[in-house]
Amino acid sequence: MSTDEEEYRGPATLRLDDGPIAVEVRMSAHFEPVEGRFRWAGRTGPDDTLRERVGGGLRKAAIVITRDDADIETPVKLSEPDPWGGVRISGTGTPPWFGRTA
């Protein structure tokens, strides 16, 4: 896992309607001052099951990242599979790897 707060590399779980899929992800975030919120995006490592589901039209899921012994679940958009067998992912708001805020 990267320690740079604007980037996350490591394990995650994608929660789909029919169950979870464990994946490795690479994601980065940036703050959009005009919108007043973060935008974050990245990709999963190769996963045949996820690739098939996204190729079949799946576009929404939840991503779960464990930080400080807490599971952080955040809605995520899924895009077309990439040439390396992964899937592009994106979201808005507080990035899931930032952890919970008080």
JSON list of C-alpha atoms in Angstrom, two decimals:
[
{"chain": "A", "resi": 1, "resn": "MET", "atom": "CA", "xyz": [0.00, 0.00, 0.00]},
{"chain": "A", "resi": 2, "resn": "SER", "atom": "CA", "xyz": [1.26, 3.45, -0.85]},
{"chain": "A", "resi": 3, "resn": "THR", "atom": "CA", "xyz": [1.60, 5.91, 2.02]},
{"chain": "A", "resi": 4, "resn": "ASP", "atom": "CA", "xyz": [1.02, 8.95, -0.21]},
{"chain": "A", "resi": 5, "resn": "GLU", "atom": "CA", "xyz": [-2.41, 10.27, 0.79]},
{"chain": "A", "resi": 6, "resn": "GLU", "atom": "CA", "xyz": [-3.36, 11.22, -2.79]},
{"chain": "A", "resi": 7, "resn": "GLU", "atom": "CA", "xyz": [-2.65, 7.70, -4.05]},
{"chain": "A", "resi": 8, "resn": "TYR", "atom": "CA", "xyz": [-3.62, 4.20, -2.97]},
{"chain": "A", "resi": 9, "resn": "ARG", "atom": "CA", "xyz": [-2.18, 0.91, -4.17]},
{"chain": "A", "resi": 10, "resn": "GLY", "atom": "CA", "xyz": [-3.32, -2.22, -2.45]},
{"chain": "A", "resi": 11, "resn": "PRO", "atom": "CA", "xyz": [-6.12, -4.65, -1.69]},
{"chain": "A", "resi": 12, "resn": "ALA", "atom": "CA", "xyz": [-9.81, -3.81, -2.00]},
{"chain": "A", "resi": 13, "resn": "THR", "atom": "CA", "xyz": [-13.10, -5.62, -2.32]},
{"chain": "A", "resi": 14, "resn": "LEU", "atom": "CA", "xyz": [-15.72, -4.77, -4.92]},
{"chain": "A", "resi": 15, "resn": "ARG", "atom": "CA", "xyz": [-19.21, -5.54, -3.64]},
{"chain": "A", "resi": 16, "resn": "LEU", "atom": "CA", "xyz": [-21.46, -6.48, -6.54]},
{"chain": "A", "resi": 17, "resn": "ASP", "atom": "CA", "xyz": [-25.14, -7.43, -6.40]},
{"chain": "A", "resi": 18, "resn": "ASP", "atom": "CA", "xyz": [-24.25, -11.12, -6.43]},
{"chain": "A", "resi": 19, "resn": "GLY", "atom": "CA", "xyz": [-21.29, -11.04, -4.05]},
{"chain": "A", "resi": 20, "resn": "PRO", "atom": "CA", "xyz": [-17.82, -9.65, -3.37]},
{"chain": "A", "resi": 21, "resn": "ILE", "atom": "CA", "xyz": [-14.72, -9.82, -5.57]},
{"chain": "A", "resi": 22, "resn": "ALA", "atom": "CA", "xyz": [-11.29, -9.28, -4.00]},
{"chain": "A", "resi": 23, "resn": "VAL", "atom": "CA", "xyz": [-9.02, -7.17, -6.22]},
{"chain": "A", "resi": 24, "resn": "GLU", "atom": "CA", "xyz": [-5.79, -5.20, -6.18]},
{"chain": "A", "resi": 25, "resn": "VAL", "atom": "CA", "xyz": [-6.28, -1.54, -7.13]},
{"chain": "A", "resi": 26, "resn": "ARG", "atom": "CA", "xyz": [-4.28, 1.56, -8.06]},
{"chain": "A", "resi": 27, "resn": "MET", "atom": "CA", "xyz": [-6.12, 4.82, -7.48]},
{"chain": "A", "resi": 28, "resn": "SER", "atom": "CA", "xyz": [-5.37, 8.50, -7.19]},
{"chain": "A", "resi": 29, "resn": "ALA", "atom": "CA", "xyz": [-7.40, 11.53, -6.12]},
{"chain": "A", "resi": 30, "resn": "HIS", "atom": "CA", "xyz": [-7.46, 15.25, -6.71]},
{"chain": "A", "resi": 31, "resn": "PHE", "atom": "CA", "xyz": [-9.56, 18.03, -5.23]},
{"chain": "A", "resi": 32, "resn": "GLU", "atom": "CA", "xyz": [-11.76, 20.02, -7.62]},
{"chain": "A", "resi": 33, "resn": "PRO", "atom": "CA", "xyz": [-12.00, 23.49, -6.04]},
{"chain": "A", "resi": 34, "resn": "VAL", "atom": "CA", "xyz": [-14.85, 24.67, -8.29]},
{"chain": "A", "resi": 35, "resn": "GLU", "atom": "CA", "xyz": [-16.96, 21.64, -7.34]},
{"chain": "A", "resi": 36, "resn": "GLY", "atom": "CA", "xyz": [-15.75, 21.61, -3.75]},
{"chain": "A", "resi": 37, "resn": "ARG", "atom": "CA", "xyz": [-15.12, 17.86, -3.73]},
{"chain": "A", "resi": 38, "resn": "PHE", "atom": "CA", "xyz": [-12.63, 15.17, -4.58]},
{"chain": "A", "resi": 39, "resn": "ARG", "atom": "CA", "xyz": [-12.61, 13.14, -7.76]},
{"chain": "A", "resi": 40, "resn": "TRP", "atom": "CA", "xyz": [-10.75, 9.85, -7.70]},
{"chain": "A", "resi": 41, "resn": "ALA", "atom": "CA", "xyz": [-10.09, 7.16, -10.27]},
{"chain": "A", "resi": 42, "resn": "GLY", "atom": "CA", "xyz": [-7.93, 4.17, -11.00]},
{"chain": "A", "resi": 43, "resn": "ARG", "atom": "CA", "xyz": [-8.04, 0.59, -12.14]},
{"chain": "A", "resi": 44, "resn": "THR", "atom": "CA", "xyz": [-8.23, -2.91, -10.79]},
{"chain": "A", "resi": 45, "resn": "GLY", "atom": "CA", "xyz": [-5.74, -5.63, -11.46]},
{"chain": "A", "resi": 46, "resn": "PRO", "atom": "CA", "xyz": [-6.81, -8.40, -13.85]},
{"chain": "A", "resi": 47, "resn": "ASP", "atom": "CA", "xyz": [-9.86, -10.41, -12.79]},
{"chain": "A", "resi": 48, "resn": "ASP", "atom": "CA", "xyz": [-11.75, -12.58, -15.28]},
{"chain": "A", "resi": 49, "resn": "THR", "atom": "CA", "xyz": [-15.04, -12.60, -13.34]},
{"chain": "A", "resi": 50, "resn": "LEU", "atom": "CA", "xyz": [-15.11, -8.82, -12.95]},
{"chain": "A", "resi": 51, "resn": "ARG", "atom": "CA", "xyz": [-14.11, -8.32, -16.58]},
{"chain": "A", "resi": 52, "resn": "GLU", "atom": "CA", "xyz": [-16.98, -10.55, -17.75]},
{"chain": "A", "resi": 53, "resn": "ARG", "atom": "CA", "xyz": [-19.52, -8.76, -15.53]},
{"chain": "A", "resi": 54, "resn": "VAL", "atom": "CA", "xyz": [-18.42, -5.31, -16.70]},
{"chain": "A", "resi": 55, "resn": "GLY", "atom": "CA", "xyz": [-18.31, -6.50, -20.31]},
{"chain": "A", "resi": 56, "resn": "GLY", "atom": "CA", "xyz": [-21.92, -7.60, -19.79]},
{"chain": "A", "resi": 57, "resn": "GLY", "atom": "CA", "xyz": [-23.02, -4.13, -18.69]},
{"chain": "A", "resi": 58, "resn": "LEU", "atom": "CA", "xyz": [-22.34, -3.89, -14.94]},
{"chain": "A", "resi": 59, "resn": "ARG", "atom": "CA", "xyz": [-21.52, -0.25, -14.13]},
{"chain": "A", "resi": 60, "resn": "LYS", "atom": "CA", "xyz": [-22.14, 0.24, -10.38]},
{"chain": "A", "resi": 61, "resn": "ALA", "atom": "CA", "xyz": [-20.66, -1.38, -7.30]},
{"chain": "A", "resi": 62, "resn": "ALA", "atom": "CA", "xyz": [-19.25, -0.47, -3.91]},
{"chain": "A", "resi": 63, "resn": "ILE", "atom": "CA", "xyz": [-15.54, -0.52, -3.14]},
{"chain": "A", "resi": 64, "resn": "VAL", "atom": "CA", "xyz": [-14.38, -1.51, 0.34]},
{"chain": "A", "resi": 65, "resn": "ILE", "atom": "CA", "xyz": [-10.93, -0.60, 1.66]},
{"chain": "A", "resi": 66, "resn": "THR", "atom": "CA", "xyz": [-9.83, -1.41, 5.20]},
{"chain": "A", "resi": 67, "resn": "ARG", "atom": "CA", "xyz": [-8.12, 1.50, 7.00]},
{"chain": "A", "resi": 68, "resn": "ASP", "atom": "CA", "xyz": [-7.29, 1.68, 10.70]},
{"chain": "A", "resi": 69, "resn": "ASP", "atom": "CA", "xyz": [-9.18, -1.59, 11.31]},
{"chain": "A", "resi": 70, "resn": "ALA", "atom": "CA", "xyz": [-12.38, -0.17, 9.75]},
{"chain": "A", "resi": 71, "resn": "ASP", "atom": "CA", "xyz": [-13.98, -1.15, 6.45]},
{"chain": "A", "resi": 72, "resn": "ILE", "atom": "CA", "xyz": [-14.69, 1.97, 4.40]},
{"chain": "A", "resi": 73, "resn": "GLU", "atom": "CA", "xyz": [-17.41, 1.33, 1.79]},
{"chain": "A", "resi": 74, "resn": "THR", "atom": "CA", "xyz": [-17.92, 3.83, -1.03]},
{"chain": "A", "resi": 75, "resn": "PRO", "atom": "CA", "xyz": [-20.00, 3.74, -4.23]},
{"chain": "A", "resi": 76, "resn": "VAL", "atom": "CA", "xyz": [-17.86, 3.29, -7.34]},
{"chain": "A", "resi": 77, "resn": "LYS", "atom": "CA", "xyz": [-18.49, 3.52, -11.09]},
{"chain": "A", "resi": 78, "resn": "LEU", "atom": "CA", "xyz": [-17.11, 0.76, -13.28]},
{"chain": "A", "resi": 79, "resn": "SER", "atom": "CA", "xyz": [-15.96, 1.46, -16.85]},
{"chain": "A", "resi": 80, "resn": "GLU", "atom": "CA", "xyz": [-14.98, -0.74, -19.77]},
{"chain": "A", "resi": 81, "resn": "PRO", "atom": "CA", "xyz": [-12.29, -3.38, -19.20]},
{"chain": "A", "resi": 82, "resn": "ASP", "atom": "CA", "xyz": [-8.78, -2.24, -20.12]},
{"chain": "A", "resi": 83, "resn": "PRO", "atom": "CA", "xyz": [-6.35, -4.11, -22.41]},
{"chain": "A", "resi": 84, "resn": "TRP", "atom": "CA", "xyz": [-4.50, -5.58, -19.40]},
{"chain": "A", "resi": 85, "resn": "GLY", "atom": "CA", "xyz": [-7.53, -7.38, -17.95]},
{"chain": "A", "resi": 86, "resn": "GLY", "atom": "CA", "xyz": [-8.42, -4.80, -15.32]},
{"chain": "A", "resi": 87, "resn": "VAL", "atom": "CA", "xyz": [-11.39, -2.48, -15.03]},
{"chain": "A", "resi": 88, "resn": "ARG", "atom": "CA", "xyz": [-11.38, 1.32, -14.73]},
{"chain": "A", "resi": 89, "resn": "ILE", "atom": "CA", "xyz": [-13.02, 2.61, -11.55]},
{"chain": "A", "resi": 90, "resn": "SER", "atom": "CA", "xyz": [-13.99, 6.14, -10.49]},
{"chain": "A", "resi": 91, "resn": "GLY", "atom": "CA", "xyz": [-15.87, 8.07, -7.85]},
{"chain": "A", "resi": 92, "resn": "THR", "atom": "CA", "xyz": [-16.46, 11.43, -6.24]},
{"chain": "A", "resi": 93, "resn": "GLY", "atom": "CA", "xyz": [-16.33, 12.61, -2.65]},
{"chain": "A", "resi": 94, "resn": "THR", "atom": "CA", "xyz": [-13.90, 11.55, 0.03]},
{"chain": "A", "resi": 95, "resn": "PRO", "atom": "CA", "xyz": [-11.64, 8.81, -1.38]},
{"chain": "A", "resi": 96, "resn": "PRO", "atom": "CA", "xyz": [-12.20, 5.49, 0.41]},
{"chain": "A", "resi": 97, "resn": "TRP", "atom": "CA", "xyz": [-8.54, 5.18, 1.44]},
{"chain": "A", "resi": 98, "resn": "PHE", "atom": "CA", "xyz": [-8.65, 8.46, 3.40]},
{"chain": "A", "resi": 99, "resn": "GLY", "atom": "CA", "xyz": [-10.45, 6.68, 6.24]},
{"chain": "A", "resi": 100, "resn": "ARG", "atom": "CA", "xyz": [-13.28, 8.02, 8.33]},
{"chain": "A", "resi": 101, "resn": "THR", "atom": "CA", "xyz": [-13.43, 11.62, 9.45]},
{"chain": "A", "resi": 102, "resn": "ALA", "atom": "CA", "xyz": [-14.79, 12.70, 12.82]}
]
